[in-house]
Tab-separated table of C-alpha atoms and ligand atoms in Angstrom:
chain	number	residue	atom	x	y	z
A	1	UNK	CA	69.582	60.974	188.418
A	2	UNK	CA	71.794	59.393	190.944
A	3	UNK	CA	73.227	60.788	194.076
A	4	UNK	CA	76.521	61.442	192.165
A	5	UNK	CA	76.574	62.254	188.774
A	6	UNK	CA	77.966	59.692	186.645
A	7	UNK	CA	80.456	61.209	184.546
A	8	UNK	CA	83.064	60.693	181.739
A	9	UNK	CA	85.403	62.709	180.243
A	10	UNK	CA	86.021	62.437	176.307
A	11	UNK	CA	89.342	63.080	175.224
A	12	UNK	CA	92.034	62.628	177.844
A	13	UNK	CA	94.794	65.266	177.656
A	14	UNK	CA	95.564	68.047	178.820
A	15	UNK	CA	92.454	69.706	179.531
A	16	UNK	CA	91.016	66.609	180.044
A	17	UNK	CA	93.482	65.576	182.728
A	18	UNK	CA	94.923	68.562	184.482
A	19	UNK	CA	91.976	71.322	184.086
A	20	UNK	CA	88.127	68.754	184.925
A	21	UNK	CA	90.047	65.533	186.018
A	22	UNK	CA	91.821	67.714	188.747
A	23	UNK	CA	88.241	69.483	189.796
A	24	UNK	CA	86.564	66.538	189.494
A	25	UNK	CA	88.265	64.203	191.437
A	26	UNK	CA	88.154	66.996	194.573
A	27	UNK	CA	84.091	67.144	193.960
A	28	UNK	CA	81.966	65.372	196.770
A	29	UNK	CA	79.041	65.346	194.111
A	30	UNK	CA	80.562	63.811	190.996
A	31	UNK	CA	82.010	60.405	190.323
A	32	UNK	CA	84.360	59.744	187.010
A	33	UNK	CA	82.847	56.117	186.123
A	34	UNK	CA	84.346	56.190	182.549
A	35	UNK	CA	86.909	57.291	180.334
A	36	UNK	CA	87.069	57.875	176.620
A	37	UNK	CA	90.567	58.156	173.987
A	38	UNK	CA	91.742	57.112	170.917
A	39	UNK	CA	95.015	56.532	172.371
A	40	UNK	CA	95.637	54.061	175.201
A	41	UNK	CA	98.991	55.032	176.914
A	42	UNK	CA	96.767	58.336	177.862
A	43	UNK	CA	93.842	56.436	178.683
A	44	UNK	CA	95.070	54.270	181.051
A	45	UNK	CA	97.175	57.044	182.559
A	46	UNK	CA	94.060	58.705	183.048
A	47	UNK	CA	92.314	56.015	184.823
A	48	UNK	CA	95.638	55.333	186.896
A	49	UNK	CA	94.895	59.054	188.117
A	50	UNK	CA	91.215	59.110	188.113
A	51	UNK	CA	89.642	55.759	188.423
A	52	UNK	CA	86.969	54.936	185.630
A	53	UNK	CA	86.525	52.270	183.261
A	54	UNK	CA	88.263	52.668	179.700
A	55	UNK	CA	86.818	52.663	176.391
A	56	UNK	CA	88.973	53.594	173.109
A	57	UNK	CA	85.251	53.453	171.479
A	58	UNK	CA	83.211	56.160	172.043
A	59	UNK	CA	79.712	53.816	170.469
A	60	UNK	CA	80.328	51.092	173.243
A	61	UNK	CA	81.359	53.693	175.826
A	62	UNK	CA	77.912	55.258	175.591
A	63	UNK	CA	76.025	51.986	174.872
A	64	UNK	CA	77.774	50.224	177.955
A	65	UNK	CA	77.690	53.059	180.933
A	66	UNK	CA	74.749	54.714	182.414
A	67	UNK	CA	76.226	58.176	182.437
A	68	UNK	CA	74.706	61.517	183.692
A	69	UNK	CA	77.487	64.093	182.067
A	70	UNK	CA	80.318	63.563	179.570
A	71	UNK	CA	82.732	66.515	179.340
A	72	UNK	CA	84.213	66.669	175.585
A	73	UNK	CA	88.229	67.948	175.638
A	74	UNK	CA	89.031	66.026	172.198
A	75	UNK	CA	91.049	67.994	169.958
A	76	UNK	CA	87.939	70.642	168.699
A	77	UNK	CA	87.402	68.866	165.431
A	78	UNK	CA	86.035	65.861	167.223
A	79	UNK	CA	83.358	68.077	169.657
A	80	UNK	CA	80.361	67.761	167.341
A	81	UNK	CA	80.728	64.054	166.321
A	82	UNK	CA	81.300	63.608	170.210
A	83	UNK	CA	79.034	65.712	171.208
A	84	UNK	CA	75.910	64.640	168.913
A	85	UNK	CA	76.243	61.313	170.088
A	86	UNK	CA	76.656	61.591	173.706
A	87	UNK	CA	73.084	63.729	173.835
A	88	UNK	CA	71.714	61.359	171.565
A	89	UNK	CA	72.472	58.789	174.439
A	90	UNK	CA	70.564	61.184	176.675
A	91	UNK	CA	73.809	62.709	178.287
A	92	UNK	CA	74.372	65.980	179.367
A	93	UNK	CA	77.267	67.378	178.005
A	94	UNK	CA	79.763	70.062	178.469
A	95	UNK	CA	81.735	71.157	175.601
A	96	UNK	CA	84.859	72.641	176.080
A	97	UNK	CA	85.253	75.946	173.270
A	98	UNK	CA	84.662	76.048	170.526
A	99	UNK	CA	81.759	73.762	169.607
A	100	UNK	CA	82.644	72.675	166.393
A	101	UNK	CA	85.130	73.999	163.748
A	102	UNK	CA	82.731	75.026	161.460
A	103	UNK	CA	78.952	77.245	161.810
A	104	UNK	CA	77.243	73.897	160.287
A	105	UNK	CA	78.715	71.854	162.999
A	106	UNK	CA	77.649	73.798	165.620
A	107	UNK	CA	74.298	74.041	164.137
A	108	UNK	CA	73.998	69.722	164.116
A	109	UNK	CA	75.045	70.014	168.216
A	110	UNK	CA	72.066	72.261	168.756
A	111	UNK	CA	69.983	70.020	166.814
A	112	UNK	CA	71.048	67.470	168.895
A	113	UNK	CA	70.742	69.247	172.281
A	114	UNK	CA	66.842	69.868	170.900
A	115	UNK	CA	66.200	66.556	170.009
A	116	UNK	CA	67.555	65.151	173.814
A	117	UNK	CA	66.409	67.766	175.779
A	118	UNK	CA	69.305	67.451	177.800
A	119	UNK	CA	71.666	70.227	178.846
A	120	UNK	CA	74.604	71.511	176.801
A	121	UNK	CA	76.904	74.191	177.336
A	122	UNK	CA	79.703	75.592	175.980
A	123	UNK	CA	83.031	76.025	177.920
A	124	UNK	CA	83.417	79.367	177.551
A	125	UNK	CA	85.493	79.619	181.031
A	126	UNK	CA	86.776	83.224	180.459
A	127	UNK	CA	82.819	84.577	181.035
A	128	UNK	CA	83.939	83.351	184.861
A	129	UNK	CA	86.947	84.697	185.302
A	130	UNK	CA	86.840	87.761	188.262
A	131	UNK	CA	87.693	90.280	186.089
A	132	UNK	CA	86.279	90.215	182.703
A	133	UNK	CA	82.879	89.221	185.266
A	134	UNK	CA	83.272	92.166	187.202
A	135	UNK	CA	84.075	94.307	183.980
A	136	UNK	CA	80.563	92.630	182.818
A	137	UNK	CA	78.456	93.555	185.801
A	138	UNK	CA	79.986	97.089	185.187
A	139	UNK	CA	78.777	97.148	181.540
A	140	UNK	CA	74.887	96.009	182.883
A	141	UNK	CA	74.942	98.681	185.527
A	142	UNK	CA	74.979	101.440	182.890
A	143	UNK	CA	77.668	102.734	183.937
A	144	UNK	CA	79.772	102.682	180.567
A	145	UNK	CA	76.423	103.787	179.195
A	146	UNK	CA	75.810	102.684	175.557
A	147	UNK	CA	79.057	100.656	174.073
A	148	UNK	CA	80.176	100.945	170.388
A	149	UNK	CA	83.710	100.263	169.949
A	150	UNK	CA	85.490	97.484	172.150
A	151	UNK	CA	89.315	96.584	171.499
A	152	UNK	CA	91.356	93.930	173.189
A	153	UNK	CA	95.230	93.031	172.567
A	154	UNK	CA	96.023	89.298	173.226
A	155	UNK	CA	99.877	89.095	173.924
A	156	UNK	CA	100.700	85.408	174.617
A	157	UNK	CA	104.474	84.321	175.074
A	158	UNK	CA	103.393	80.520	175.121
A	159	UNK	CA	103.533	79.798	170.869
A	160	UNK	CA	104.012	76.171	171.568
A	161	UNK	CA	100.457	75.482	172.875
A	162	UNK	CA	99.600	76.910	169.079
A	163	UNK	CA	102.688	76.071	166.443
A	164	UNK	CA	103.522	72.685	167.863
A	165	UNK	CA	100.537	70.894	168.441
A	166	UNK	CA	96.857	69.729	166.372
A	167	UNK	CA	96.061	73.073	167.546
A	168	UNK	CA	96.961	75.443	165.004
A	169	UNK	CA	96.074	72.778	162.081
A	170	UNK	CA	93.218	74.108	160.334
A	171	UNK	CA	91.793	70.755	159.876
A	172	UNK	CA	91.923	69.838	163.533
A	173	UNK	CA	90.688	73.393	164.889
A	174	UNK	CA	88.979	75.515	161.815
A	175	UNK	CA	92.050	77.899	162.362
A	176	UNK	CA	93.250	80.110	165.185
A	177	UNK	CA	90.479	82.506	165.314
A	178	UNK	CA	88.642	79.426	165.624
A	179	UNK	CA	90.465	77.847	168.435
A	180	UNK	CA	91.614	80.680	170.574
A	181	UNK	CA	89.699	83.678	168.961
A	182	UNK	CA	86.214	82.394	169.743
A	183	UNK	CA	87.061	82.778	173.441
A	184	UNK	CA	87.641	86.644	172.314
A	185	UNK	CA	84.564	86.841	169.761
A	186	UNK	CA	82.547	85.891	172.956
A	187	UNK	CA	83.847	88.611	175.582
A	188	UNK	CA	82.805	90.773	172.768
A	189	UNK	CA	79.132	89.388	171.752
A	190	UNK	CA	78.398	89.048	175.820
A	191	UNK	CA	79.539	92.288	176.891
A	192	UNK	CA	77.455	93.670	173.891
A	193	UNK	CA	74.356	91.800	174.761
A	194	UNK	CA	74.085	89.590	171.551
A	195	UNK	CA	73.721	91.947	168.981
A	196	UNK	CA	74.304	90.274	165.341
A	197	UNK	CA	77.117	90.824	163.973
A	198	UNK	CA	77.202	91.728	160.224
A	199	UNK	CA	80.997	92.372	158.760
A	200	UNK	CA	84.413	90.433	159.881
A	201	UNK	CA	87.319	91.531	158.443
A	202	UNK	CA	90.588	89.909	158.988
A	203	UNK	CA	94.478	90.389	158.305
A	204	UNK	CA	96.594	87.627	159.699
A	205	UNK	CA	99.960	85.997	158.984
A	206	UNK	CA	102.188	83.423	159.846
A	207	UNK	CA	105.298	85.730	159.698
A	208	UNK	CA	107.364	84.352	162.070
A	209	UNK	CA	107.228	80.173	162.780
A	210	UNK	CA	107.837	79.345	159.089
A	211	UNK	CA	110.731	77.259	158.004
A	212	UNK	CA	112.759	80.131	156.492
A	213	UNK	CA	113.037	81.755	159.661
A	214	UNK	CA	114.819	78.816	161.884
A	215	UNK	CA	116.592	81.450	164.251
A	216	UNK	CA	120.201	78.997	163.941
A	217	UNK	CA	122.085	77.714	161.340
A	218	UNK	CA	120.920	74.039	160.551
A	219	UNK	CA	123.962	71.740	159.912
A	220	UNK	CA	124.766	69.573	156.836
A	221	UNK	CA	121.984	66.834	156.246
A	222	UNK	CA	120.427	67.319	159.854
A	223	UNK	CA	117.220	68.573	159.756
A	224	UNK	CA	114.958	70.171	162.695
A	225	UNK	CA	111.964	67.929	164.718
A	226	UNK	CA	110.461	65.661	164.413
A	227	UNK	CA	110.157	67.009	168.038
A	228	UNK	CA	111.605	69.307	170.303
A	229	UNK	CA	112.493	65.931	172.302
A	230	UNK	CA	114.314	64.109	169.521
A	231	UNK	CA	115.735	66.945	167.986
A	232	UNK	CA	119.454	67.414	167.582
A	233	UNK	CA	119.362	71.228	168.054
A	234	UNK	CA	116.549	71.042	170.693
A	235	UNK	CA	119.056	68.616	172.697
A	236	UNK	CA	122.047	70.357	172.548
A	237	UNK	CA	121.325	73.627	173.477
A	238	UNK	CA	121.176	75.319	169.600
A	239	UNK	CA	117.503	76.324	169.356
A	240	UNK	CA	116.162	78.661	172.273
A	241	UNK	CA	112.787	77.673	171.417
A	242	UNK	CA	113.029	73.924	172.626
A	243	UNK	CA	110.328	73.029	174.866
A	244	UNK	CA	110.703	68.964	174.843
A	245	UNK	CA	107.782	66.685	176.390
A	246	UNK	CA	108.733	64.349	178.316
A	247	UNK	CA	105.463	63.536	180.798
A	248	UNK	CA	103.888	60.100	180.974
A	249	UNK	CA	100.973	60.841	178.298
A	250	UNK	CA	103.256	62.713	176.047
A	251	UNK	CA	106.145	60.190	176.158
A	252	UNK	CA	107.658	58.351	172.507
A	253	UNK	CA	105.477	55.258	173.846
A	254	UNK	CA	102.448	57.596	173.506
A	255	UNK	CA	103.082	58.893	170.255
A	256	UNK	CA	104.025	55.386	168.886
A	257	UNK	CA	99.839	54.941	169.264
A	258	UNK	CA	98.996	57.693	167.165
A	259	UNK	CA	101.865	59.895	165.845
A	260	UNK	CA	100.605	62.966	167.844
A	261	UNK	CA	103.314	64.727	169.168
A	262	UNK	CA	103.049	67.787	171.507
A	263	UNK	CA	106.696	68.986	171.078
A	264	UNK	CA	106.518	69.592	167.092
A	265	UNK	CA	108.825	71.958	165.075
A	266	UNK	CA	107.322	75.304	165.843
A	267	UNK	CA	108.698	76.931	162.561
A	268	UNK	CA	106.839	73.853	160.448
A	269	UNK	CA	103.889	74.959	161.444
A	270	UNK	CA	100.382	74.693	159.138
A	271	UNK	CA	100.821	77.938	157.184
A	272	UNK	CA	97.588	78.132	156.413
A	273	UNK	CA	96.839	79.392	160.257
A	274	UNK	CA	98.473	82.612	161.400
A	275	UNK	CA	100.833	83.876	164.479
A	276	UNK	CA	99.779	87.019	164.736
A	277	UNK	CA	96.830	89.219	163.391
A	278	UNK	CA	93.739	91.445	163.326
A	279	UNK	CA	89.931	90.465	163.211
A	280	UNK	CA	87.449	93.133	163.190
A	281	UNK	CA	83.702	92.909	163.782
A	282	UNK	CA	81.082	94.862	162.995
A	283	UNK	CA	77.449	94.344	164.770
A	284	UNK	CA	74.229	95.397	163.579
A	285	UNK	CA	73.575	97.760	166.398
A	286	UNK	CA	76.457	99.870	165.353
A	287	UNK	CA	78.884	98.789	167.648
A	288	UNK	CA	82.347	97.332	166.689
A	289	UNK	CA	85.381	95.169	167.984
A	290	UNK	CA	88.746	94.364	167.264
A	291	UNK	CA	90.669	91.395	168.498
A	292	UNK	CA	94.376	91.390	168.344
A	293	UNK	CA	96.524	88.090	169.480
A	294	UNK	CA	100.218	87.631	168.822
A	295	UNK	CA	101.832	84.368	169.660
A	296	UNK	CA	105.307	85.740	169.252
A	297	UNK	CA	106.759	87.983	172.120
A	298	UNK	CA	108.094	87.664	175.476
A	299	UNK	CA	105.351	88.173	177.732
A	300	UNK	CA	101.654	87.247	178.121
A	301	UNK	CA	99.040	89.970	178.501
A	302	UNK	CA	95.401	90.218	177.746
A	303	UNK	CA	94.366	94.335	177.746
A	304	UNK	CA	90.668	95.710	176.755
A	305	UNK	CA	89.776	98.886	176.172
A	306	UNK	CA	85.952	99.272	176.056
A	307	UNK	CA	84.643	102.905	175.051
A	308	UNK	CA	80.777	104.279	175.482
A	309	UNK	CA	79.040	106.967	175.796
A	310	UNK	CA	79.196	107.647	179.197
A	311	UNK	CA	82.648	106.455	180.032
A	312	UNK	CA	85.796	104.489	179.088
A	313	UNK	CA	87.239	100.738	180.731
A	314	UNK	CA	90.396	99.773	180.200
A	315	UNK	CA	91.177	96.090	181.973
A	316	UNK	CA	94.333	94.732	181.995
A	317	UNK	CA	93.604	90.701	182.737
A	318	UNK	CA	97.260	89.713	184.338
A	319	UNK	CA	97.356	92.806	186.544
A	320	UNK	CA	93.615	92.157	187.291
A	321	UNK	CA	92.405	95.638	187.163
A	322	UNK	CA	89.927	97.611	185.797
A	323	UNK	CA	90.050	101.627	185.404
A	324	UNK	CA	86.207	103.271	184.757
A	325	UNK	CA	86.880	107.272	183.405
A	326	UNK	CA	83.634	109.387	183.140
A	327	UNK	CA	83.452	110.710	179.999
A	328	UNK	CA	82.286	114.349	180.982
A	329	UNK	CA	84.431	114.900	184.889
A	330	UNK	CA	87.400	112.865	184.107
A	331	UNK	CA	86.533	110.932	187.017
A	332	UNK	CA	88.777	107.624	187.633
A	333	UNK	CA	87.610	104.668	189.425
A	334	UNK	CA	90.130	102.044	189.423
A	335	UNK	CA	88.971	97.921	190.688
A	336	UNK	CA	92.141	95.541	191.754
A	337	UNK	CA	90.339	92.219	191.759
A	338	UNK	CA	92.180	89.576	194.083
A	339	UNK	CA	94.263	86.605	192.825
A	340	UNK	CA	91.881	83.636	192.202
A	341	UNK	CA	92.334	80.041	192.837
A	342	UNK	CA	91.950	77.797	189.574
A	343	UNK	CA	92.770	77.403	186.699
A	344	UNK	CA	92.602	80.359	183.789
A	345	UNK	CA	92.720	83.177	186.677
A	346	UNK	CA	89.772	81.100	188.704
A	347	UNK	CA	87.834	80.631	186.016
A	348	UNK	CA	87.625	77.019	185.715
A	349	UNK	CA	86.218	75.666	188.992
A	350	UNK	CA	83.352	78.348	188.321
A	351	UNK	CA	82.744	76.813	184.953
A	352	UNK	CA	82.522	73.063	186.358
A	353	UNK	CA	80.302	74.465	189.003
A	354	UNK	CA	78.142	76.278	186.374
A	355	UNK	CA	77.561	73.098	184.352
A	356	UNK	CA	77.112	70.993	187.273
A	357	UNK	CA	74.270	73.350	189.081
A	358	UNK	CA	72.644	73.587	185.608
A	359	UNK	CA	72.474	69.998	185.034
A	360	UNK	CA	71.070	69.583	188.630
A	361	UNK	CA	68.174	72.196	187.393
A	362	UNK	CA	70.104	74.649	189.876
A	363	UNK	CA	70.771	77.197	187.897
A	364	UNK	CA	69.920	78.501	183.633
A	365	UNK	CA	72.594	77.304	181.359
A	366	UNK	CA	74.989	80.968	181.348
A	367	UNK	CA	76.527	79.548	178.140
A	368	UNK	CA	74.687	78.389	175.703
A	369	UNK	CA	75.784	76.537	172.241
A	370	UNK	CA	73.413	79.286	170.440
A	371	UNK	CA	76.160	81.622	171.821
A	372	UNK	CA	79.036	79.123	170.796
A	373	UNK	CA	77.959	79.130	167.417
A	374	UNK	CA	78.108	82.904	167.052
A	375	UNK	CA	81.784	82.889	168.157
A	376	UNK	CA	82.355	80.008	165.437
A	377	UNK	CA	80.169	81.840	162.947
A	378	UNK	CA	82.636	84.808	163.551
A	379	UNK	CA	85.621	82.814	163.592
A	380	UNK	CA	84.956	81.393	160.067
A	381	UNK	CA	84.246	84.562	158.506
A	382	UNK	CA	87.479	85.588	159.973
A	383	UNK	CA	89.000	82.889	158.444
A	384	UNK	CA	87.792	83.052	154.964
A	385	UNK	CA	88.436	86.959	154.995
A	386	UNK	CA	92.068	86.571	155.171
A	387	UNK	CA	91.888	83.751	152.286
A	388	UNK	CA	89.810	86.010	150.614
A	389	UNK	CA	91.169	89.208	151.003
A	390	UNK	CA	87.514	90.620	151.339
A	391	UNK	CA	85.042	91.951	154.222
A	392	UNK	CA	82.486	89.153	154.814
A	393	UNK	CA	79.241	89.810	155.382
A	394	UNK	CA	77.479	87.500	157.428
B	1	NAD	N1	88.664	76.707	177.659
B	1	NAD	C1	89.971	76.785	177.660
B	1	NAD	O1	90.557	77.703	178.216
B	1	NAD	C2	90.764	75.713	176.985
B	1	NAD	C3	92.141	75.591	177.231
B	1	NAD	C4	92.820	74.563	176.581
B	1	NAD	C5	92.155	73.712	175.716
B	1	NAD	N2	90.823	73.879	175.507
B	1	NAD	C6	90.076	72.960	174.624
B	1	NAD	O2	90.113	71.668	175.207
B	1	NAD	C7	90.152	70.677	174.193
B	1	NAD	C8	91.335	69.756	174.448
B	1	NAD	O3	92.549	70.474	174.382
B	1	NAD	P1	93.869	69.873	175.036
B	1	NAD	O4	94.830	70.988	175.105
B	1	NAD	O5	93.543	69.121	176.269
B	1	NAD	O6	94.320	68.851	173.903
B	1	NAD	P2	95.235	67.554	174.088
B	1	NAD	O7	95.826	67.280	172.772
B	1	NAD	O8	96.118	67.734	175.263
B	1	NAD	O9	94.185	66.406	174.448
B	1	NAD	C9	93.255	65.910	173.517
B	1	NAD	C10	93.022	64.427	173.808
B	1	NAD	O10	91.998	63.963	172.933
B	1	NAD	C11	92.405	62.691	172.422
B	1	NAD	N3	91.736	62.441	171.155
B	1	NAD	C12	92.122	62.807	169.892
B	1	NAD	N4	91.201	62.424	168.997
B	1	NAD	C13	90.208	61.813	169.693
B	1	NAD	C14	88.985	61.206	169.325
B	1	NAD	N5	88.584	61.155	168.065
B	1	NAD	N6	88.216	60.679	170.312
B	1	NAD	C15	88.610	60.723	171.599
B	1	NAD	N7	89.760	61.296	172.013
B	1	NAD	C16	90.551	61.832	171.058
B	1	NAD	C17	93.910	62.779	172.297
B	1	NAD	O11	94.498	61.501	172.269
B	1	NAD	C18	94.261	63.570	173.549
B	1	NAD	O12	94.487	62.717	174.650
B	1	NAD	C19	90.232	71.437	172.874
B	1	NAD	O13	88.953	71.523	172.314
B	1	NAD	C20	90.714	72.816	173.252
B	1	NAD	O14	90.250	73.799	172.370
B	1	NAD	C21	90.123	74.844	176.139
């Protein structure tokens, strides 16, 4: 391995760009040699920021360079075909959540990891942020005692990163408890110490961003979108949902390349996803959690509550605290954890610096895709319980 690790970056958006391109380029021990999108207008705005050589082919890409790490933040539909190949090229590769969009697609990236015997890990930043850490080193100190029922309320007032993008398009993400809820299903399965779980059950809806609910009166033979950029009620004021794009990698050049727009109709959304709903778990050991999110409401809050048999947590993740009660004296103990630098409350540097350690043979892999699979596995049960109707056994 060379003094810096060689390193490309798969996918070159958002995450891509703003969350590892902005880490890496301040790392002293890491060197961005090469880029990988389908669309060129990002790509080269990438390398404009970054430095690397472009490929818009993944194959030659991997043939050409003489990489150490790739770091996959395609759209999550493309991590396993990404992903597969990159180890099969010997690379190490960090994931960003969730592996794959589907329980079988995970299971090909392990097979792939085992077959390479290279490192792989999942980006499951939210395991580093302070608090749901400090929460954890809490839960192995005994103090909560033994766990068995675990509820946390997602409240997220930012929609658009859902309704108007790939994101909450089944066929790009395997749904929303797919996308966003297998950060959740994680929290739960790590706190719990891996237990299996057994049952998902699921209600969900899309009850709000559907077409019928347009908040304004649409005039005669204009119609909403495309985007929130181009759109006639967007631009003059009319819908108070308008959120246009207008940045360099976003721009109508851009989406000329591919069609991909990041400023789409939120009340066209896929209605096949949901805006708001329940999915329960229940584990083999007994125990059981509920995840709530709602991507319609004014404010963003994540809040746990996490009951044993010795005491009760309840965390609150944008006020950063933590309050411990003792079961039997009433007893409160209350933790204000300090504001972190870093993206997703701090928790992003510490992932970069997890994968990087663990390639160097540093540090054990904290994440593993075993445990990224589980959060998919969950996910997709989740998923086919609200088509269903039914409790899934897994
Ligand atoms: N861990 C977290 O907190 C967190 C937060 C946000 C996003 N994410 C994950 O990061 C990933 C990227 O999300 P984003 O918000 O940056 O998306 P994005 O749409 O901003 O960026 C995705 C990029 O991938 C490119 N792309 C699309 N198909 C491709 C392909 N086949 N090959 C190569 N590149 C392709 C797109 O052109 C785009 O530039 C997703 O998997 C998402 O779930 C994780």
């Amino acid at each position: 391995m060379s003094e810096k690790l060689k390193v490309a970056i798969i996918g070159c958006g958002a995450r891509g760009k703003l969350s590892f391109g902005a880490m890496l380029k301040d790392r002293e021990d890491c060197e961005v040699t090469a880029l990988h999108d389908t669309n060129i207008v990002r790509l080269k705005h990438m390398s404009g920021y970054l430095g690397g050589r472009t490929y818009t082919n993944l194959d030659e890409m991997l043939d050409k360079e003489e990489l150490d790490c790739a770091i996959i933040t395609t759209p999550d539909a493309e991590h396993e075909r990404c992903a597969v190949k990159a180890l099969d090229h010997g690379v190490n590769v960090l994931i960003d959540k969730p592996l794959a969009t589907t329980a079988k697609g995970c299971q090909n990236v392990i097979d792939a990891m085992k077959r390479s015997g290279k490192t792989a890990m999942i980006g499951f930043n939210l395991r580093h942020n302070p608090v749901l850490k400090k929460m954890k080193e809490i839960i192995d100190e005994g103090v909560l005692g033994k766990i068995f029922l675990i509820e946390n309320r997602e409240f997220y007032d930012g929609g658009r990163t859902y309704m108007s993008r790939w994101n909450g398009v089944k066929s790009y993400s395997g749904g929303l408890w797919n996308h966003k809820g297998s950060h959740d299903f994680d929290i739960f399965n790590w706190y719990l110490g891996f237990p299996k779980p057994v049952k998902v059950a699921c209600f969900a809806a899309m009850n709000v961003f559907r077409p019928e609910n347009i908040p304004f009166k649409l005039e005669k033979d204009i119609p909403v979108g495309p985007g929130c950029s181009c759109c006639y009620y967007g631009k003059n004021g009319i819908c108070k949902d308008a959120h246009p794009e207008k940045g360099e990698m976003w721009n109508e050049e851009a989406v000329r390349e591919d069609g991909y727009r990041k400023d789409s109709c939120m009340y066209m959304s896929d209605l096949s996803t949901h805006d708001n709903g329940f999915a329960i778990v229940e584990y083999a050991n007994g125990a059981k959690a509920c995840h709530m999110e709602c991507f319609v409401c004014g404010f963003s809050e994540r809040i746990y509550t996490i009951a044993g048999d010795r005491a009760t947590a309840q965390m609150s993740l944008h006020k950063r605290t933590i309050r411990i009660t003792d079961r039997w004296t009433k007893e409160t103990v209350t933790y204000e954890l300090p504001e972190a630098q870093g993206g997703h409350g701090g928790a992003d540097p510490l992932l970069l610096e997890s994968f990087i350690r663990a390639v160097k043979g540093e540090t054990e892999n904290l994440s593993t895709l075993e445990q990224g699979m589980l959060s998919t596995s969950i996910a997709e049960a989740a998923e086919r319980s609200r088509e269903l109707g039914q409790v899934i056994k897994l």
